[in-house]
PDB file of C-alpha atoms in Angstrom:
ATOM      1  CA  UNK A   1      -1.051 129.084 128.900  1.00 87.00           C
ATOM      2  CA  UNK A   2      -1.357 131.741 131.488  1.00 91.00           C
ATOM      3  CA  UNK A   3       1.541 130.756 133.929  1.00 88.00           C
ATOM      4  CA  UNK A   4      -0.147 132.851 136.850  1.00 88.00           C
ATOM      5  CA  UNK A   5      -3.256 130.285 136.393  1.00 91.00           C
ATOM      6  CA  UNK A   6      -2.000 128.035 136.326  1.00 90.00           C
ATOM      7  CA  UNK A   7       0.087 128.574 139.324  1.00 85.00           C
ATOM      8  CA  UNK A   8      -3.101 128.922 141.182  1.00 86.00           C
ATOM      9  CA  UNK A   9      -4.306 125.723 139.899  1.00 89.00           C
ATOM     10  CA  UNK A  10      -1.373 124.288 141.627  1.00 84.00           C
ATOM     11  CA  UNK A  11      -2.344 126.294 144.774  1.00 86.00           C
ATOM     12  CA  UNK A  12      -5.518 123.761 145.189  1.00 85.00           C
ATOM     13  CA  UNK A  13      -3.128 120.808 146.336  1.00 86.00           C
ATOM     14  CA  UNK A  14      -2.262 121.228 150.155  1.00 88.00           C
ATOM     15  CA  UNK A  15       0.576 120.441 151.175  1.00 91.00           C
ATOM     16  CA  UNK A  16       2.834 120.573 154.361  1.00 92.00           C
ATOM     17  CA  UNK A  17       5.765 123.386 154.703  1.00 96.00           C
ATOM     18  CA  UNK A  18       9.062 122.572 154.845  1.00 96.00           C
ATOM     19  CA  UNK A  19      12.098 124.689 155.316  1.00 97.00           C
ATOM     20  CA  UNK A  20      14.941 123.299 153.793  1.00 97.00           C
ATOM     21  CA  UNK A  21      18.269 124.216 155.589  1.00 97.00           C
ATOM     22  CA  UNK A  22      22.045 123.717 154.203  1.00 96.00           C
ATOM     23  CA  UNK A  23      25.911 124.958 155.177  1.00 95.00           C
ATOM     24  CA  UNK A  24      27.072 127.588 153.240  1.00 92.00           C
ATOM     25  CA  UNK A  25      30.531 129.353 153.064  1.00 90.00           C
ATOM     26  CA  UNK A  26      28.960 132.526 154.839  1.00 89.00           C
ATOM     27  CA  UNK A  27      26.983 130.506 157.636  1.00 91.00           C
ATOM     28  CA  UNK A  28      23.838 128.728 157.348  1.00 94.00           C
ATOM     29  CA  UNK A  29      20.988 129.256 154.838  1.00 93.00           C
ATOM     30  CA  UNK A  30      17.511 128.112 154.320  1.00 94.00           C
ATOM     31  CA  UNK A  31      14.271 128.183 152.077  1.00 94.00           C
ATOM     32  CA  UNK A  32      10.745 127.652 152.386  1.00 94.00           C
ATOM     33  CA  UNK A  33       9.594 124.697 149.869  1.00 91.00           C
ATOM     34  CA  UNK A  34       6.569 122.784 149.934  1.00 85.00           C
ATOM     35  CA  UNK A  35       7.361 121.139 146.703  1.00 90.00           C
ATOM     36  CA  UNK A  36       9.094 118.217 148.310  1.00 94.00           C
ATOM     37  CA  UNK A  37       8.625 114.291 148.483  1.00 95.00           C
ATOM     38  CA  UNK A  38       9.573 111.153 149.321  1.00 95.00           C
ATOM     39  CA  UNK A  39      10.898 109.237 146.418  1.00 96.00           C
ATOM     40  CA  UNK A  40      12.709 105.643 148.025  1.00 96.00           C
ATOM     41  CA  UNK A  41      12.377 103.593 150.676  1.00 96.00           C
ATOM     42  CA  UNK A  42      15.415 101.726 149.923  1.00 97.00           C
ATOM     43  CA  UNK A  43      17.697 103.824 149.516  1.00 97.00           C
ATOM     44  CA  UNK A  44      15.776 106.034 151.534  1.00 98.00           C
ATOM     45  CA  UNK A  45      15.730 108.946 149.180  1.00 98.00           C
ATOM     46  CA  UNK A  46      13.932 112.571 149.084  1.00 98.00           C
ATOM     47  CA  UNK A  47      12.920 115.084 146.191  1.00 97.00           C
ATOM     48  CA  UNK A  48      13.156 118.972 146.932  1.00 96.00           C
ATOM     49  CA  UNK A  49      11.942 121.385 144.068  1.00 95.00           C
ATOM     50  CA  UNK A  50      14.456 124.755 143.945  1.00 94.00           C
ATOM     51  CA  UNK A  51      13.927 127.677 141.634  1.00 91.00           C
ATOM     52  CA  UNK A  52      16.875 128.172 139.713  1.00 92.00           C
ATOM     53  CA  UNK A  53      16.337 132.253 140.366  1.00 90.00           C
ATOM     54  CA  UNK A  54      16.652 131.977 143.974  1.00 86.00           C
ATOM     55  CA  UNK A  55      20.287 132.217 146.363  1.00 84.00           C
ATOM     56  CA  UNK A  56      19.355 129.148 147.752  1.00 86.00           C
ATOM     57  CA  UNK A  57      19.881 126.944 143.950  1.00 88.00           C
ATOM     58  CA  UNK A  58      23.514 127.634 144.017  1.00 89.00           C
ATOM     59  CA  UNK A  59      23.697 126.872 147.785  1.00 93.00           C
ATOM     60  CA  UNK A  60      22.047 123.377 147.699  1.00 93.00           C
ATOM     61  CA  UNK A  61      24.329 122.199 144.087  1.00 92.00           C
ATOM     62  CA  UNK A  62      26.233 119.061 145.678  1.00 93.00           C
ATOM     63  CA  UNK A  63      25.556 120.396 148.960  1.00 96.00           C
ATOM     64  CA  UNK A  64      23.915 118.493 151.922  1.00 97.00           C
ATOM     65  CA  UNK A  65      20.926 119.663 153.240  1.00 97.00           C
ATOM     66  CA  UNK A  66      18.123 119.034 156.007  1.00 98.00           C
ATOM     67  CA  UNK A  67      13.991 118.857 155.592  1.00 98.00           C
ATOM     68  CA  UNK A  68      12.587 120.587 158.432  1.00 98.00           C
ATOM     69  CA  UNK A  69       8.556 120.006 158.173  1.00 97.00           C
ATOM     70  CA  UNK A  70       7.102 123.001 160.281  1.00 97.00           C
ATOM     71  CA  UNK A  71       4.639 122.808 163.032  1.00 96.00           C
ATOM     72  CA  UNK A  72       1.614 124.175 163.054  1.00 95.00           C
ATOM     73  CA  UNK A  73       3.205 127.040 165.193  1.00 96.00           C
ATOM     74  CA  UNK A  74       6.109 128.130 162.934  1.00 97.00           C
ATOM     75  CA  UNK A  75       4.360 130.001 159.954  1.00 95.00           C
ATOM     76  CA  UNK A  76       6.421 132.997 161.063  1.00 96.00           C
ATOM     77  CA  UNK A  77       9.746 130.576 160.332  1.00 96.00           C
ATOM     78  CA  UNK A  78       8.010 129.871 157.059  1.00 96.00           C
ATOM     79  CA  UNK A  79       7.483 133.622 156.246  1.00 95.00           C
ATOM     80  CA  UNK A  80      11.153 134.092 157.002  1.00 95.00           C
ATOM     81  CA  UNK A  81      12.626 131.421 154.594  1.00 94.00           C
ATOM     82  CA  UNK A  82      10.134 132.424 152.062  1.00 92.00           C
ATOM     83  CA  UNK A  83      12.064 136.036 151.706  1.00 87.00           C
ATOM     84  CA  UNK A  84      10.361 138.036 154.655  1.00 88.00           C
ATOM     85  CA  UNK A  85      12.349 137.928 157.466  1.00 84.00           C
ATOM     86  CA  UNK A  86      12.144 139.100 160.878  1.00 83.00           C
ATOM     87  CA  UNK A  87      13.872 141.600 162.643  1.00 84.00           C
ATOM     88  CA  UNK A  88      14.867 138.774 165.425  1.00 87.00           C
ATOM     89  CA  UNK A  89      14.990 135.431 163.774  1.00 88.00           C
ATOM     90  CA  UNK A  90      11.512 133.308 165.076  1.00 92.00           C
ATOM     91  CA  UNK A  91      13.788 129.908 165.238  1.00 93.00           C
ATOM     92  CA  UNK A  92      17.276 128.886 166.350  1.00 95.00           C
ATOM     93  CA  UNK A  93      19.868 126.804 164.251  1.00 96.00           C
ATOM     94  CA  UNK A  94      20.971 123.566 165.336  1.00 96.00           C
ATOM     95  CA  UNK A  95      24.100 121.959 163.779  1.00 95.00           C
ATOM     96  CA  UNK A  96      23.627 118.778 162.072  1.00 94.00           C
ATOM     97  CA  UNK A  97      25.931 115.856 161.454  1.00 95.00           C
ATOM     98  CA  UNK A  98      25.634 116.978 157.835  1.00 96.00           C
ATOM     99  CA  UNK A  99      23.808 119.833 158.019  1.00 97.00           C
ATOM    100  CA  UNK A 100      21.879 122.555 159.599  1.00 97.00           C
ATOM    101  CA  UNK A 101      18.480 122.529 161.448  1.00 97.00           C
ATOM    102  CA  UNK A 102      15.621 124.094 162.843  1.00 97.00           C
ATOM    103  CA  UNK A 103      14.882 123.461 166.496  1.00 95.00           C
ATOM    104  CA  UNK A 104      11.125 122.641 167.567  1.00 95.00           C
ATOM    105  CA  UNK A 105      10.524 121.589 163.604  1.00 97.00           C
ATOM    106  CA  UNK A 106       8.143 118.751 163.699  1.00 97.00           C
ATOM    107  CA  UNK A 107      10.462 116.427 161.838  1.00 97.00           C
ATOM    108  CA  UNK A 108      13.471 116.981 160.140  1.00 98.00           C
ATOM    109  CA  UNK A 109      16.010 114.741 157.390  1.00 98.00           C
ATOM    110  CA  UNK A 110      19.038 115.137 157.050  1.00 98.00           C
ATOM    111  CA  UNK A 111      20.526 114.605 154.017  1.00 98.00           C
ATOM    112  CA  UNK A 112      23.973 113.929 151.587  1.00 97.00           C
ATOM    113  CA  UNK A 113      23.939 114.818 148.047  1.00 97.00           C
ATOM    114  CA  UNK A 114      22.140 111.734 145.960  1.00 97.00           C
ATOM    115  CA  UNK A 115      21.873 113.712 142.273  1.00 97.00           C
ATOM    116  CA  UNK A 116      20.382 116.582 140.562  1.00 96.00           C
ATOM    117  CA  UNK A 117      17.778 116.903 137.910  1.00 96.00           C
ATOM    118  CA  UNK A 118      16.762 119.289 135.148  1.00 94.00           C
ATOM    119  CA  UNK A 119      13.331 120.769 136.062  1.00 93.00           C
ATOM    120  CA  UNK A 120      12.684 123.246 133.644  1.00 93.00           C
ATOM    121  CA  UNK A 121      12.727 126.883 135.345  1.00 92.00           C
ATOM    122  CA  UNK A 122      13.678 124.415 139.266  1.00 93.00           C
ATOM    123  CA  UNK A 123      16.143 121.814 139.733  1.00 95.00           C
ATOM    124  CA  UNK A 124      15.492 118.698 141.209  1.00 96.00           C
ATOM    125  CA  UNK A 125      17.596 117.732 144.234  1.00 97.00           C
ATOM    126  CA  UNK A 126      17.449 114.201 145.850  1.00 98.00           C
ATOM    127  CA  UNK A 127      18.995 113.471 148.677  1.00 98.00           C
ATOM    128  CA  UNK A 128      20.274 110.096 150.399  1.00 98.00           C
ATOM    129  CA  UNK A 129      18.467 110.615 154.271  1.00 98.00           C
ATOM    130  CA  UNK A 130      21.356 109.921 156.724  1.00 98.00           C
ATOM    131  CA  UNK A 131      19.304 111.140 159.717  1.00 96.00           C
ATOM    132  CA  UNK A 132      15.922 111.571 160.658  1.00 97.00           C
ATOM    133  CA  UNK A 133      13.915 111.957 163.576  1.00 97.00           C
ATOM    134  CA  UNK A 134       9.740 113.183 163.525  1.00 94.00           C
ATOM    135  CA  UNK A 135       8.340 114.785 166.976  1.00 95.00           C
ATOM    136  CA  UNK A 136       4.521 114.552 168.202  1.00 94.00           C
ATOM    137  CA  UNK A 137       2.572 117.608 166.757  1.00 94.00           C
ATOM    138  CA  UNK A 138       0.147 119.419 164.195  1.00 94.00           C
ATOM    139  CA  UNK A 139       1.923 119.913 160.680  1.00 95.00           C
ATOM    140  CA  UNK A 140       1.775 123.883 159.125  1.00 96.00           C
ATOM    141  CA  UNK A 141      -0.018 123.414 155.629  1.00 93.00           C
ATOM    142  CA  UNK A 142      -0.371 125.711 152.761  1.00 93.00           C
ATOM    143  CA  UNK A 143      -3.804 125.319 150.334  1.00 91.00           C
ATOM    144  CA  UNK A 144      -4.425 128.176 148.447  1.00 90.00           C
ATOM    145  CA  UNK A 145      -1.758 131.295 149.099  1.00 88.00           C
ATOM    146  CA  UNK A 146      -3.043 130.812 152.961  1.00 92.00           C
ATOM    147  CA  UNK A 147      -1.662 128.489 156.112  1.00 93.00           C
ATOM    148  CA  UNK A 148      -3.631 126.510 157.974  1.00 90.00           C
ATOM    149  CA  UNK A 149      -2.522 123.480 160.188  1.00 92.00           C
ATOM    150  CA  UNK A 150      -3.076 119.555 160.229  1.00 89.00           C
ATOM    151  CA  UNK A 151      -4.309 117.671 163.475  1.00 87.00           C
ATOM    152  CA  UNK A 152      -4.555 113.768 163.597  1.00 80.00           C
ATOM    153  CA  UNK A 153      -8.016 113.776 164.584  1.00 76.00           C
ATOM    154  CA  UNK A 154     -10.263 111.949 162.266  1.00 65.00           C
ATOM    155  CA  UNK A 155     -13.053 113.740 160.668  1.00 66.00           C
ATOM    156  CA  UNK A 156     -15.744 111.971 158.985  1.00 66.00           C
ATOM    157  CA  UNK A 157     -17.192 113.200 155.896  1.00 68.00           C
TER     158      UNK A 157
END
């Protein structure tokens, strides 16, 4: 199988951008990761996908962390998680109960340690939500290697 391929095939689902933040002995740290989902209700419980090559894998390991889904305005915060980062830092940190944040994120959750699973070449963290709060605003999206945003109009097709 052609792993660049099929990496594009996986480019084809949109999704929303999230920056997933977390305390680390050395001050805060973050990643861009749109491979994230809800996986409970009760508990309420969320999935984030984390290459096992990146800093952030040994930083998130029985660590609590925050999902900050990004605005349609903060690509440039998405470009600076995702390993090109800005001369002056386009967001500022908030401290969390349990974590770290993003201020004007359009929602964030914050989250303890829950458990870890193998994902092949990622691990699998899920998280018990301890906080949460969601703001009024277009979501940032990512559909094939470009951003675009998400409104609540309705469009008819």
């Amino acid at each position: 199988m052609d792993i660049k391929e099929f990496r594009n095939c996986m480019g084809k689902f949109a999704t929303g951008v999230t920056v997933v933040t977390c305390k680390t002995e050395n001050g805060s740290h973050g990643l861009t990761a749109n491979s994230f989902t809800s996986v409970s209700l009760d508990p309420p419980l969320v999935l984030v996908s984390v290459d096992r090559k990146t800093k952030a894998f040994e930083h998130m390991k029985n660590n609590a962390f925050t999902v900050n889904i990004l605005n349609s305005g903060q690509e440039e915060v998405a470009m600076h998680f995702a390993g090109r980062p800005k001369e002056v830092a386009p967001f500022n940190w908030i401290e969390g109960e349990h974590a770290p944040r993003l201020e004007e994120s359009l929602a964030y959750i914050e989250c303890k340690p829950w458990q870890e699973y193998d994902g092949g070449d990622h691990v699998l963290f899920v998280g018990e939500v301890q906080n949460f709060v969601n703001n009024e605003g277009d979501a940032l999206t990512y559909f094939a290697g470009k951003f675009g945003k998400l409104t609540k109009e309705i469009v008819k097709v």
